[in-house]
Coordinates of C-alpha atoms and ligand atoms in Angstrom, one line a residue:
Chain A
X1 CA 129.1 114.4 105.9
X2 CA 130.9 112.1 103.6
X3 CA 129.7 109.1 101.6
X4 CA 128.4 106.3 103.8
X5 CA 130.2 103.1 104.1
X6 CA 127.0 101.1 104.6
X7 CA 127.1 98.6 101.8
X8 CA 123.4 97.7 102.2
X9 CA 122.4 101.4 101.6
X10 CA 125.0 101.9 98.8
X11 CA 123.7 98.9 96.9
X12 CA 120.0 100.1 96.7
X13 CA 118.4 102.1 93.9
X14 CA 117.2 105.6 94.6
X15 CA 115.0 108.0 92.8
X16 CA 117.0 111.3 92.6
X17 CA 115.0 113.4 90.1
X18 CA 111.8 113.8 88.2
X19 CA 112.6 113.0 84.5
X20 CA 111.0 116.2 83.4
X21 CA 113.6 118.1 85.4
X22 CA 116.6 116.4 83.9
X23 CA 117.9 118.7 81.2
X24 CA 121.1 120.0 79.6
X25 CA 122.1 121.9 82.7
X26 CA 123.8 119.6 85.1
X27 CA 122.2 119.6 88.5
X28 CA 124.0 118.8 91.7
X29 CA 122.4 116.9 94.6
X30 CA 123.5 114.6 97.4
X31 CA 122.8 110.9 98.1
X32 CA 123.9 109.0 101.2
X33 CA 126.3 111.8 102.1
X34 CA 127.9 111.8 98.6
X35 CA 127.6 114.8 96.2
X36 CA 126.4 113.7 92.8
X37 CA 125.6 115.5 89.6
X38 CA 123.1 114.5 86.9
X39 CA 122.1 115.8 83.5
X40 CA 121.4 115.2 79.8
X41 CA 124.4 115.1 77.6
X42 CA 124.8 114.9 73.8
X43 CA 122.3 112.5 72.1
X44 CA 119.9 113.1 75.0
X45 CA 121.9 110.6 77.1
X46 CA 121.2 110.9 80.8
X47 CA 124.1 110.4 83.2
X48 CA 124.8 110.6 86.9
X49 CA 128.3 111.0 88.3
X50 CA 129.8 111.3 91.7
X51 CA 131.4 114.6 92.4
X52 CA 135.0 114.0 93.5
X53 CA 136.9 115.9 96.3
X54 CA 138.1 118.5 93.8
X55 CA 134.5 119.2 92.8
X56 CA 134.8 117.6 89.4
X57 CA 132.6 114.8 88.0
X58 CA 134.0 111.4 89.0
X59 CA 132.8 107.9 88.5
X60 CA 129.8 107.4 86.4
X61 CA 126.9 105.7 88.2
X62 CA 124.3 103.3 87.0
X63 CA 121.0 104.9 85.9
X64 CA 117.5 103.8 85.2
X65 CA 114.4 105.8 84.1
X66 CA 111.4 104.4 85.9
X67 CA 108.1 105.7 87.2
X68 CA 108.8 109.2 85.7
X69 CA 112.0 109.4 87.7
X70 CA 115.7 109.1 87.3
X71 CA 117.2 106.4 89.5
X72 CA 120.7 105.7 90.5
X73 CA 122.9 103.8 92.9
X74 CA 126.2 104.4 94.5
X75 CA 126.9 100.7 94.8
X76 CA 126.2 97.6 92.8
X77 CA 122.5 96.8 93.1
X78 CA 121.8 93.1 93.5
X79 CA 118.4 93.4 91.9
X80 CA 116.4 95.7 89.5
X81 CA 114.1 98.5 90.7
X82 CA 110.9 97.0 92.0
X83 CA 108.1 96.3 89.5
X84 CA 104.7 98.0 89.7
X85 CA 102.2 96.2 87.5
X86 CA 99.7 99.0 87.7
X87 CA 102.2 101.4 86.1
X88 CA 101.8 99.4 82.9
X89 CA 98.1 100.0 82.6
X90 CA 97.4 102.5 79.9
X91 CA 94.4 104.2 81.5
X92 CA 96.2 105.2 84.7
X93 CA 96.6 108.8 85.6
X94 CA 100.1 109.6 86.7
X95 CA 100.5 112.3 89.3
X96 CA 104.0 113.3 90.1
X97 CA 104.0 115.7 93.1
X98 CA 106.9 117.9 94.2
X99 CA 109.9 117.0 96.3
X100 CA 109.5 117.8 100.0
X101 CA 112.7 118.1 102.0
X102 CA 112.6 117.0 105.6
X103 CA 115.0 117.1 108.5
X104 CA 114.7 113.4 109.5
X105 CA 115.9 110.0 108.6
X106 CA 114.2 108.7 105.4
X107 CA 113.4 105.6 107.4
X108 CA 111.3 107.6 109.8
X109 CA 109.3 108.8 106.8
X110 CA 108.6 105.2 105.7
X111 CA 107.5 104.4 109.2
X112 CA 105.2 107.4 109.3
X113 CA 103.8 106.4 105.9
X114 CA 103.0 102.9 107.2
X115 CA 101.2 104.3 110.3
X116 CA 97.4 104.6 110.2
X117 CA 97.0 105.6 113.9
X118 CA 98.1 109.1 113.3
X119 CA 95.5 109.9 110.6
X120 CA 92.7 111.4 112.8
X121 CA 95.2 113.5 114.7
X122 CA 97.7 114.7 112.1
X123 CA 95.4 114.8 109.1
X124 CA 92.0 115.6 110.8
X125 CA 89.0 115.6 108.5
X126 CA 91.2 114.4 105.5
X127 CA 92.6 111.0 106.2
X128 CA 90.9 110.4 109.5
X129 CA 88.4 112.0 112.0
X130 CA 87.7 111.6 115.6
X131 CA 86.1 109.6 117.1
X132 CA 87.1 107.0 114.5
X133 CA 90.6 106.5 116.0
X134 CA 90.8 102.7 116.2
X135 CA 93.1 100.8 113.9
X136 CA 91.4 97.5 113.2
X137 CA 93.7 94.5 113.3
X138 CA 95.8 93.9 110.2
X139 CA 98.6 91.6 109.1
X140 CA 102.1 92.5 108.3
X141 CA 105.0 90.3 107.1
X142 CA 108.4 90.1 105.6
X143 CA 107.9 88.3 102.2
X144 CA 111.3 86.6 102.0
X145 CA 110.7 85.3 98.4
X146 CA 110.7 88.9 97.1
X147 CA 112.5 90.5 100.0
X148 CA 109.7 93.1 100.7
X149 CA 107.5 94.1 103.6
X150 CA 103.8 94.0 103.1
X151 CA 100.9 95.0 105.3
X152 CA 97.5 93.6 104.3
X153 CA 93.9 93.7 105.4
X154 CA 94.3 97.3 106.6
X155 CA 91.2 99.4 107.0
X156 CA 90.6 102.8 108.3
X157 CA 87.8 105.3 108.4
X158 CA 88.6 108.3 106.2
X159 CA 86.3 111.3 105.9
X160 CA 87.6 112.2 102.5
X161 CA 89.0 109.4 100.4
X162 CA 89.8 111.5 97.4
X163 CA 90.1 115.2 96.9
X164 CA 86.6 116.6 97.7
X165 CA 85.1 113.2 97.9
X166 CA 82.9 111.5 100.4
X167 CA 84.1 109.5 103.5
X168 CA 84.0 105.8 104.4
X169 CA 86.1 102.8 105.4
X170 CA 89.0 102.5 103.0
X171 CA 90.8 99.2 102.3
X172 CA 94.6 99.6 102.2
X173 CA 97.5 97.4 101.4
X174 CA 101.0 98.7 102.1
X175 CA 104.2 97.6 100.4
X176 CA 107.8 98.4 101.2
X177 CA 109.9 97.1 98.2
X178 CA 113.1 98.7 99.3
X179 CA 114.2 100.5 102.5
X180 CA 113.6 104.0 101.1
X181 CA 110.5 103.3 98.9
X182 CA 107.0 102.8 100.4
X183 CA 103.6 102.6 98.7
X184 CA 100.0 101.9 99.3
X185 CA 97.3 100.3 97.3
X186 CA 93.9 101.7 98.0
X187 CA 90.6 100.3 96.7
X188 CA 89.7 102.8 94.1
X189 CA 86.5 104.7 95.0
X190 CA 85.3 105.0 91.4
X191 CA 86.1 101.4 90.3
X192 CA 86.1 99.1 93.3
X193 CA 87.8 96.2 91.4
X194 CA 90.9 98.2 90.9
X195 CA 93.5 99.8 93.1
X196 CA 94.9 103.3 93.2
X197 CA 98.6 103.3 93.9
X198 CA 100.3 106.0 96.0
X199 CA 104.1 105.7 96.2
X200 CA 106.7 107.7 98.1
X201 CA 110.3 107.7 96.8
X202 CA 112.8 108.9 99.3
X203 CA 116.2 110.3 98.5
X204 CA 118.3 109.9 101.7
X205 CA 120.6 112.9 101.6
X206 CA 122.3 112.4 105.0
X207 CA 121.5 110.2 107.9
X208 CA 119.0 112.7 109.2
X209 CA 118.1 114.6 106.1
X210 CA 116.0 113.4 103.1
X211 CA 113.6 114.5 100.5
X212 CA 110.5 112.7 99.4
X213 CA 108.6 112.5 96.2
X214 CA 105.0 111.3 96.1
X215 CA 104.0 109.6 92.8
X216 CA 100.5 108.3 92.2
X217 CA 99.1 106.0 89.6
X218 CA 95.4 106.6 89.8
X219 CA 92.1 105.6 88.3
X220 CA 90.6 109.0 88.3
X221 CA 89.4 111.1 85.3
X222 CA 87.4 113.6 87.3
X223 CA 89.7 115.4 89.7
X224 CA 91.7 118.3 88.5
X225 CA 95.5 118.0 88.5
X226 CA 95.7 121.0 90.9
X227 CA 93.3 119.4 93.3
X228 CA 95.3 116.2 93.4
X229 CA 98.5 118.0 93.9
X230 CA 97.1 120.2 96.6
X231 CA 95.6 117.2 98.4
X232 CA 99.0 115.4 98.6
X233 CA 100.9 118.6 99.4
X234 CA 98.7 119.3 102.4
X235 CA 99.1 115.8 103.7
X236 CA 102.9 115.7 103.4
X237 CA 103.3 119.1 104.9
X238 CA 101.3 117.9 107.9
X239 CA 103.5 114.8 108.1
X240 CA 106.7 116.9 107.9
X241 CA 105.7 118.6 111.2
X242 CA 105.5 115.4 113.1
X243 CA 108.5 113.5 111.6
X244 CA 110.7 116.5 112.1
X245 CA 109.7 116.7 115.8
X246 CA 110.3 113.0 116.5
X247 CA 113.2 112.1 118.7
X248 CA 115.6 110.6 117.9
X249 CA 115.5 111.7 114.3
X250 CA 117.2 108.4 113.4
X251 CA 115.1 105.2 113.5
X252 CA 115.8 103.1 116.5
X253 CA 116.0 99.4 115.6
X254 CA 115.7 98.4 119.3
X255 CA 112.4 99.3 120.9
X256 CA 114.0 100.0 124.3
X257 CA 112.2 103.1 125.3
X258 CA 109.0 102.6 123.2
X259 CA 106.0 100.5 123.9
X260 CA 104.6 99.4 120.5
X261 CA 101.1 98.1 120.4
X262 CA 99.2 96.0 117.7
X263 CA 98.6 99.1 115.6
X264 CA 102.4 99.5 115.3
X265 CA 102.9 96.0 113.8
X266 CA 104.0 97.4 110.4
X267 CA 106.6 99.6 112.0
X268 CA 108.0 96.6 114.0
X269 CA 108.1 94.4 111.0
X270 CA 109.8 97.1 108.9
X271 CA 112.5 97.6 111.6
X272 CA 113.0 93.8 111.9
X273 CA 113.4 93.6 108.1
X274 CA 116.0 96.5 108.2
X275 CA 117.9 94.7 111.0
X276 CA 117.8 91.5 109.0
X277 CA 119.2 93.3 106.0
X278 CA 121.9 94.8 108.1
X279 CA 121.0 98.4 107.0
X280 CA 122.6 101.0 109.3
X281 CA 122.2 104.3 107.4
X282 CA 119.5 106.4 109.0
X283 CA 119.1 104.1 112.1
X284 CA 119.9 105.1 115.7
X285 CA 122.2 102.2 115.9
X286 CA 124.2 103.3 112.9
X287 CA 127.4 103.5 114.8
X288 CA 127.0 100.1 116.5
X289 CA 127.6 96.6 115.1
X290 CA 124.6 94.8 113.9
X291 CA 124.1 91.0 113.9
Chain B
X1 CA 91.1 89.0 130.8
X2 CA 94.2 87.2 132.0
X3 CA 95.7 84.7 129.7
X4 CA 98.6 82.4 129.9
X5 CA 100.7 81.7 126.9
X6 CA 104.0 80.4 125.7
X7 CA 105.8 82.5 123.2
X8 CA 108.4 81.0 120.9
X9 CA 111.1 83.1 119.3
X10 CA 113.3 81.6 116.6
X11 CA 116.3 83.4 115.3
X12 CA 119.9 84.3 116.2
X13 CA 120.3 85.2 119.8
X14 CA 122.8 86.3 122.4
X15 CA 120.6 84.5 125.0
X16 CA 121.7 86.8 128.0
X17 CA 120.9 89.9 126.0
X18 CA 117.5 88.6 124.9
X19 CA 116.6 87.4 128.4
X20 CA 117.5 90.8 129.8
X21 CA 115.3 92.4 127.2
X22 CA 112.4 90.0 128.1
X23 CA 112.7 90.8 131.8
X24 CA 112.8 94.5 131.1
X25 CA 109.7 94.3 128.8
X26 CA 107.8 92.1 131.1
X27 CA 108.4 94.5 134.0
X28 CA 107.4 97.5 131.9
X29 CA 104.1 95.7 131.0
X30 CA 103.5 94.3 134.5
X31 CA 103.5 90.8 133.1
X32 CA 104.6 87.6 134.9
X33 CA 107.2 85.9 132.7
X34 CA 109.2 82.7 133.0
X35 CA 111.8 81.5 130.6
X36 CA 111.6 77.8 129.7
X37 CA 114.5 77.5 127.5
X38 CA 117.1 79.9 126.0
X39 CA 119.5 78.9 123.3
X40 CA 121.3 80.6 120.4
X41 CA 118.5 79.8 118.0
X42 CA 115.3 79.4 120.0
X43 CA 113.9 81.0 123.1
X44 CA 110.7 79.9 124.9
X45 CA 109.0 82.0 127.5
X46 CA 105.7 81.7 129.4
X47 CA 103.8 84.9 130.1
X48 CA 100.6 85.7 131.9
X49 CA 98.5 88.8 131.7
X50 CA 95.9 90.6 129.6
X51 CA 95.8 89.7 126.0
X52 CA 96.6 93.2 124.9
X53 CA 99.7 93.2 127.0
X54 CA 100.7 89.8 125.7
X55 CA 100.4 91.3 122.2
X56 CA 102.6 94.2 123.2
X57 CA 105.1 91.8 124.8
X58 CA 105.4 89.6 121.8
X59 CA 105.6 92.6 119.4
X60 CA 108.4 94.3 121.3
X61 CA 110.3 91.1 121.7
X62 CA 109.9 90.3 118.0
X63 CA 112.2 93.2 117.4
X64 CA 114.3 92.6 120.6
X65 CA 117.7 94.0 121.4
X66 CA 120.1 95.1 118.7
X67 CA 122.4 92.1 119.0
X68 CA 119.6 89.6 118.5
X69 CA 117.6 88.8 115.4
X70 CA 114.2 87.3 115.6
X71 CA 113.3 85.5 112.3
X72 CA 110.0 84.0 113.5
X73 CA 107.8 84.0 116.5
X74 CA 104.5 82.6 117.6
X75 CA 102.3 82.3 120.6
X76 CA 100.4 79.3 122.0
X77 CA 97.8 79.6 124.7
X78 CA 98.5 77.4 127.7
X79 CA 96.3 76.5 130.6
X80 CA 99.1 76.5 133.1
X81 CA 100.4 79.5 134.8
X82 CA 104.1 80.1 134.2
X83 CA 106.2 77.7 136.2
X84 CA 109.1 79.3 138.1
X85 CA 107.1 82.4 137.9
X86 CA 108.8 83.9 140.8
X87 CA 112.1 84.2 139.0
X88 CA 111.0 87.0 136.7
X89 CA 107.8 88.1 138.4
X90 CA 107.1 91.7 138.3
X91 CA 104.3 94.1 138.9
X92 CA 101.7 93.7 141.6
Ligands
FE2_1 FE1 100.6 111.1 107.6

């Protein structure tokens, strides 16, 4: 496909690479249907360029280095990349997992990340376990002052809160700071007055193809790096199976053939927010005019 | 337990489109629904049914059809059954 014409999608920031992977050899990837190339030039300067029709580097794109990643935009972002206060705490352990490519809309992935109801079925004995299948009532809202979606007061029974740890009710807060970034704050098992942060950065490649990078800022000096990486890897590979089998692959903004219940509140609020923003890329209504 | 409530939707509406969505959703959930008022910025509808179904109704309508945008919504319990209930009655 070719570069999207969706201004709302174009004007967002996207994580496109882990900083450690940005070197002297230019690497080609794709964002919103547009081929781009990134690398480190003389003086260690990082740059991202569109690749023009002849295959040569074209326009230089804006860049940022944030949260161990290289970010760029194909448009003119109207705000900076979201701020994560926890990332400024010196004692945090940063865990950058690997990219996972999925044949689905990046928005479906956000929706899946927000959904607690699937834990016992898709991540049995890790993030959930039967018979603890009920999603207790939670709140979800569009915060218009910051233009983000938040879900608060979320709780769920998890049999294994951290790698090889014991189970219990976890307290979760979800945050969607931009359409292709989603994160959760989880009361930290080892220091209950602090929150672990698990983020997922999504690079929308095409309408129905994306890759996702989990990045965690944890309070955890016990787990081994490999255990933490394996834990996330197992979870995201389980999620890949369900998101790739959802139909349609694109996210419907109109719940015509679905029957959402209270547990789906976050998903409904997220879709309402996308509709309000006028985002079309990755939605089932992409070809139709929005309000 | 059957409840009666009025649901208010505030936003930007194509009233016909939103009302059609409401009818479709009420029918799917077997709820009795009656529209009190429908304008381009506010729609008021009475519904009667189980609380869980009212939740589902309000939730689905808060997203609504693609050509309408709900900016805010809330629900108030009312003692009265929906007037003009016959108009959009569905289910048993
Ligand atoms: Fe999952």
